[in-house]
Structures are given as structure tokens and as C-alpha cells.
Amino acid sequence: MKKLVIIAVLFANGLTAQELKFDNRFIESLEKWVAFAPDSTGTHPFGFIFLDEMAGLTLHYTGTFTIDKTGTYHPELMAPTKVARIRLPKNETKVAHLPDNKLPELKVAAQPDWLVRGDETEAGFYYNRGYLHNAWGECQKALDFLVKADKLDPKYPRLAVELAYSYNCLERYADALKVLERALKESPDDSYVTKEYIYSLARSKQPDKAKT
């Protein structure tokens, strides 16, 4: 019940504080401290958005804060044992990125000590972020991550499909076909690759080449 109350507060419409700009989508706030619009008392919920590999984009809800007339932030932090993690829905809720110089006032570190980012030398690190951004419709950003994954391990599971999805989303059908034809040589019976391949052919006006 308490978690439901927190969620209701986070996504309710509130007032806009002059010190903060609420113009960032959740997906644009990965690994950032964010504030939600204040309630009628001027209290802002805040937390850290990160990628949970099982749940997807997630908010580590940390507490609330108010801003006094001098612009100083006054936090009220959740007890460590009561901190909530909330899976973020795909909607148009906008949040403000908290300025780095205000983090000490909020008594939080720029990078939380609990954050596990993964190994940036492995393809999976970039694949997971690419997959996330594709799911949120941020195809160019997804492609940036997926190209890095491809350079590290072109045979990473499902990478070809995600790469092709990004290319198709950006209407770069020839690039999608190139990736998928390479994948089909390796795994001709992969239904996911075949499905994306057929879609790419149709969008590039080559349906006669589609495999059945």
C-alpha cells in the first residue's frame, strides 16, 4: 500500500519550481538523479534512475526535499531499509535533472555506492542499453550502444535483431538487411532474425526476396 502511495505522488501533476526544469523523459535520465514536480506544499520526490537488467528502467526512490527562499535544498531521506525501487512506465512524465552542485545538500553521491553498472568492456553492457532504448523508441541512441556491442562481439545473442530494429526504425533498411543477412548465414533457422528480415525486405520494397 505504501508503495502505491509513493507511485501516486510521483506521477501526479504538481507545481513547477523555478530552480528546476521538468523537461526530461525517464529514458533521457538514465543514471541521473532526478526530481519530480512538487506537491501543493512544495515538496519534491526524488531518486536515481538506473537500469535493472530484470525490471528495465527503474527509480531508486530516495526521499523528498524542499527548496527555501535562498535556493537551498532540504532533504528528508528514506531510511536505507525502506528505500523503494519502482519500475518506470513508458509515459510522458517529465522530470528535472538535479544539478551536481546540489547533490551534497541532498546528502547523496553523484554515483550511488549501490549502483552496479556492469563491465563496459563486454558486449552485454551495450546490448542491454541498446535494447532498453529501442523499447522506449529512442532508436538512434539505441543504435549508438548496439554498434559498440557489435564491435566487441558480433555474435552476441539477439544483437543482430536489435541492430536491425534500430536501423529499420531509422529507415536505414539497407543497413538492416546487411546485418540480418550476416546473421542468417550463422543461424538460418532463427525465427526472430527471419521475422525482422522479412520486415526489412518489405520496407525496402523487396518482398520477392522474403523467405518462407
CSV table of C-alpha atoms in Angstrom, one decimal:
chain,number,residue,atom,x,y,z
A,1,MET,CA,0.0,0.0,0.0
A,2,LYS,CA,2.8,2.4,0.9
A,3,LYS,CA,4.5,1.7,-2.5
A,4,LEU,CA,1.2,2.6,-4.3
A,5,VAL,CA,1.0,5.9,-2.4
A,6,ILE,CA,4.6,6.7,-3.5
A,7,ILE,CA,3.8,6.0,-7.1
A,8,ALA,CA,0.6,8.1,-7.0
A,9,VAL,CA,2.7,11.1,-5.7
A,10,LEU,CA,5.4,10.7,-8.3
A,11,PHE,CA,3.1,10.8,-11.3
A,12,ALA,CA,0.6,13.4,-10.0
A,13,ASN,CA,0.7,16.8,-11.6
A,14,GLY,CA,2.2,19.5,-9.4
A,15,LEU,CA,3.6,23.0,-9.4
A,16,THR,CA,6.8,23.8,-11.2
A,17,ALA,CA,9.8,25.1,-9.3
A,18,GLN,CA,11.7,27.9,-10.9
A,19,GLU,CA,15.0,26.4,-10.0
A,20,LEU,CA,14.3,23.1,-11.8
A,21,LYS,CA,13.3,22.3,-15.4
A,22,PHE,CA,10.9,19.4,-15.8
A,23,ASP,CA,11.7,18.6,-19.4
A,24,ASN,CA,13.3,15.2,-19.4
A,25,ARG,CA,11.7,11.9,-20.1
A,26,PHE,CA,12.6,8.9,-17.9
A,27,ILE,CA,14.7,7.3,-20.8
A,28,GLU,CA,16.6,10.6,-21.1
A,29,SER,CA,17.5,10.3,-17.4
A,30,LEU,CA,19.4,7.0,-17.2
A,31,GLU,CA,21.9,7.1,-14.3
A,32,LYS,CA,20.9,10.5,-13.2
A,33,TRP,CA,19.5,12.0,-10.0
A,34,VAL,CA,16.0,13.4,-10.8
A,35,ALA,CA,13.3,15.4,-9.1
A,36,PHE,CA,9.6,15.1,-9.7
A,37,ALA,CA,7.3,18.1,-9.8
A,38,PRO,CA,6.4,19.3,-6.3
A,39,ASP,CA,3.1,18.8,-4.5
A,40,SER,CA,1.0,21.6,-3.1
A,41,THR,CA,3.4,22.0,-0.2
A,42,GLY,CA,6.4,22.5,-2.4
A,43,THR,CA,7.8,19.1,-1.6
A,44,HIS,CA,9.7,17.3,-4.4
A,45,PRO,CA,10.0,13.4,-4.5
A,46,PHE,CA,13.4,12.5,-5.9
A,47,GLY,CA,15.6,9.5,-6.7
A,48,PHE,CA,18.1,7.9,-9.0
A,49,ILE,CA,17.1,6.3,-12.3
A,50,PHE,CA,19.1,3.2,-13.3
A,51,LEU,CA,18.9,0.1,-15.5
A,52,ASP,CA,17.8,-3.0,-13.7
A,53,GLU,CA,18.6,-5.9,-16.1
A,54,MET,CA,15.5,-7.8,-15.0
A,55,ALA,CA,12.9,-4.9,-14.5
A,56,GLY,CA,14.2,-2.4,-17.0
A,57,LEU,CA,14.3,1.3,-16.3
A,58,THR,CA,13.9,1.7,-12.5
A,59,LEU,CA,13.7,4.5,-10.0
A,60,HIS,CA,15.6,4.2,-6.7
A,61,TYR,CA,13.2,6.4,-4.7
A,62,THR,CA,15.3,8.1,-2.1
A,63,GLY,CA,13.1,10.6,-0.4
A,64,THR,CA,11.8,14.2,-0.7
A,65,PHE,CA,13.2,17.7,-0.5
A,66,THR,CA,12.1,21.3,-0.3
A,67,ILE,CA,13.8,24.4,-1.6
A,68,ASP,CA,13.9,27.5,0.6
A,69,LYS,CA,13.9,31.2,-0.5
A,70,THR,CA,17.7,31.1,-0.7
A,71,GLY,CA,17.7,28.2,-3.1
A,72,THR,CA,19.0,25.7,-0.5
A,73,TYR,CA,17.7,22.1,-0.7
A,74,HIS,CA,16.4,20.5,2.5
A,75,PRO,CA,16.1,16.7,2.1
A,76,GLU,CA,14.1,14.2,4.1
A,77,LEU,CA,15.7,10.9,3.2
A,78,MET,CA,14.1,7.5,3.4
A,79,ALA,CA,15.7,5.0,5.8
A,80,PRO,CA,18.0,2.7,3.9
A,81,THR,CA,15.8,-0.3,4.9
A,82,LYS,CA,12.7,1.5,3.5
A,83,VAL,CA,14.0,2.7,0.1
A,84,ALA,CA,11.7,1.7,-2.7
A,85,ARG,CA,12.6,0.6,-6.2
A,86,ILE,CA,9.9,1.4,-8.8
A,87,ARG,CA,9.8,0.1,-12.3
A,88,LEU,CA,9.1,3.2,-14.5
A,89,PRO,CA,6.3,3.0,-17.1
A,90,LYS,CA,6.6,4.2,-20.6
A,91,ASN,CA,4.8,7.5,-20.4
A,92,GLU,CA,5.4,11.2,-21.0
A,93,THR,CA,6.0,12.1,-17.3
A,94,LYS,CA,8.8,14.7,-17.2
A,95,VAL,CA,11.4,15.0,-14.5
A,96,ALA,CA,14.2,17.5,-13.7
A,97,HIS,CA,17.9,16.5,-13.6
A,98,LEU,CA,19.3,17.6,-10.3
A,99,PRO,CA,22.3,19.9,-10.5
A,100,ASP,CA,25.6,18.3,-9.4
A,101,ASN,CA,26.3,21.2,-7.1
A,102,LYS,CA,23.1,20.4,-5.2
A,103,LEU,CA,23.8,16.7,-4.5
A,104,PRO,CA,25.8,17.5,-1.3
A,105,GLU,CA,22.8,19.4,0.1
A,106,LEU,CA,20.7,16.3,-0.6
A,107,LYS,CA,23.3,14.1,1.1
A,108,VAL,CA,23.7,11.8,-1.9
A,109,ALA,CA,26.8,10.9,-4.0
A,110,ALA,CA,26.8,11.6,-7.8
A,111,GLN,CA,27.2,7.8,-8.3
A,112,PRO,CA,25.5,5.8,-5.6
A,113,ASP,CA,27.6,3.2,-3.9
A,114,TRP,CA,24.9,0.5,-4.6
A,115,LEU,CA,24.9,1.1,-8.4
A,116,VAL,CA,26.3,-1.8,-10.4
A,117,ARG,CA,26.9,-0.6,-13.9
A,118,GLY,CA,28.4,-3.7,-15.4
A,119,ASP,CA,31.5,-4.2,-17.4
A,120,GLU,CA,32.0,-1.7,-20.2
A,121,THR,CA,34.5,-3.9,-22.0
A,122,GLU,CA,31.7,-6.5,-22.6
A,123,ALA,CA,29.1,-6.5,-25.4
A,124,GLY,CA,26.3,-7.2,-22.9
A,125,PHE,CA,26.8,-3.8,-21.3
A,126,TYR,CA,26.0,-2.0,-24.5
A,127,TYR,CA,23.4,-4.5,-25.7
A,128,ASN,CA,21.3,-4.1,-22.6
A,129,ARG,CA,21.3,-0.3,-23.0
A,130,GLY,CA,20.6,-0.6,-26.7
A,131,TYR,CA,17.7,-2.9,-26.1
A,132,LEU,CA,16.3,-0.5,-23.4
A,133,HIS,CA,16.4,2.5,-25.8
A,134,ASN,CA,14.8,0.6,-28.6
A,135,ALA,CA,12.0,-0.4,-26.3
A,136,TRP,CA,11.5,3.3,-25.5
A,137,GLY,CA,11.5,4.4,-29.1
A,138,GLU,CA,15.0,6.1,-28.8
A,139,CYS,CA,16.4,4.3,-31.9
A,140,GLN,CA,19.3,6.5,-32.6
A,141,LYS,CA,20.6,6.3,-29.1
A,142,ALA,CA,20.0,2.5,-29.1
A,143,LEU,CA,22.0,2.2,-32.3
A,144,ASP,CA,24.9,4.1,-30.7
A,145,PHE,CA,25.0,1.4,-28.0
A,146,LEU,CA,24.4,-1.5,-30.3
A,147,VAL,CA,27.2,-0.6,-32.7
A,148,LYS,CA,29.6,-0.7,-29.8
A,149,ALA,CA,28.3,-4.1,-28.8
A,150,ASP,CA,28.7,-5.3,-32.4
A,151,LYS,CA,32.3,-4.3,-32.4
A,152,LEU,CA,33.0,-6.2,-29.2
A,153,ASP,CA,31.1,-9.4,-30.1
A,154,PRO,CA,29.1,-9.6,-33.4
A,155,LYS,CA,27.7,-12.9,-32.4
A,156,TYR,CA,26.2,-11.7,-29.1
A,157,PRO,CA,22.8,-13.4,-28.7
A,158,ARG,CA,19.9,-11.3,-30.2
A,159,LEU,CA,22.2,-8.5,-31.1
A,160,ALA,CA,21.5,-8.7,-34.9
A,161,VAL,CA,17.8,-8.4,-34.3
A,162,GLU,CA,18.2,-5.3,-32.1
A,163,LEU,CA,20.6,-3.7,-34.5
A,164,ALA,CA,18.3,-4.3,-37.4
A,165,TYR,CA,15.3,-3.0,-35.4
A,166,SER,CA,17.2,0.3,-34.8
A,167,TYR,CA,18.1,0.5,-38.5
A,168,ASN,CA,14.6,-0.2,-39.6
A,169,CYS,CA,13.2,2.4,-37.1
A,170,LEU,CA,15.6,4.9,-38.6
A,171,GLU,CA,14.5,3.8,-42.1
A,172,ARG,CA,18.0,2.6,-42.9
A,173,TYR,CA,16.7,-0.6,-44.5
A,174,ALA,CA,19.9,-1.5,-46.4
A,175,ASP,CA,21.9,-1.5,-43.2
A,176,ALA,CA,19.3,-3.7,-41.5
A,177,LEU,CA,19.4,-6.2,-44.3
A,178,LYS,CA,23.2,-6.3,-44.2
A,179,VAL,CA,23.1,-7.2,-40.5
A,180,LEU,CA,20.3,-9.7,-40.9
A,181,GLU,CA,21.8,-11.5,-43.9
A,182,ARG,CA,25.0,-11.9,-41.9
A,183,ALA,CA,23.0,-13.4,-39.0
A,184,LEU,CA,21.0,-15.7,-41.3
A,185,LYS,CA,24.3,-17.3,-42.5
A,186,GLU,CA,25.1,-18.1,-38.9
A,187,SER,CA,21.6,-19.1,-37.8
A,188,PRO,CA,19.3,-19.8,-40.8
A,189,ASP,CA,16.5,-21.2,-38.5
A,190,ASP,CA,16.3,-18.2,-36.1
A,191,SER,CA,12.7,-17.1,-36.2
A,192,TYR,CA,13.4,-13.7,-34.7
A,193,VAL,CA,16.0,-12.9,-37.4
A,194,THR,CA,13.8,-14.2,-40.1
A,195,LYS,CA,10.9,-12.1,-39.0
A,196,GLU,CA,12.9,-8.9,-38.9
A,197,TYR,CA,14.5,-9.8,-42.3
A,198,ILE,CA,11.1,-10.1,-43.9
A,199,TYR,CA,10.0,-6.8,-42.4
A,200,SER,CA,13.2,-5.2,-43.8
A,201,LEU,CA,12.6,-6.6,-47.2
A,202,ALA,CA,9.1,-5.4,-47.3
A,203,ARG,CA,10.0,-1.9,-46.1
A,204,SER,CA,12.8,-1.7,-48.8
A,205,LYS,CA,10.3,-2.9,-51.4
A,206,GLN,CA,11.9,-6.2,-52.0
A,207,PRO,CA,9.2,-8.6,-50.8
A,208,ASP,CA,10.1,-11.1,-53.6
A,209,LYS,CA,13.3,-12.0,-51.7
A,210,ALA,CA,11.4,-12.8,-48.5
A,211,LYS,CA,12.0,-16.4,-47.2
A,212,THR,CA,9.0,-18.5,-46.4
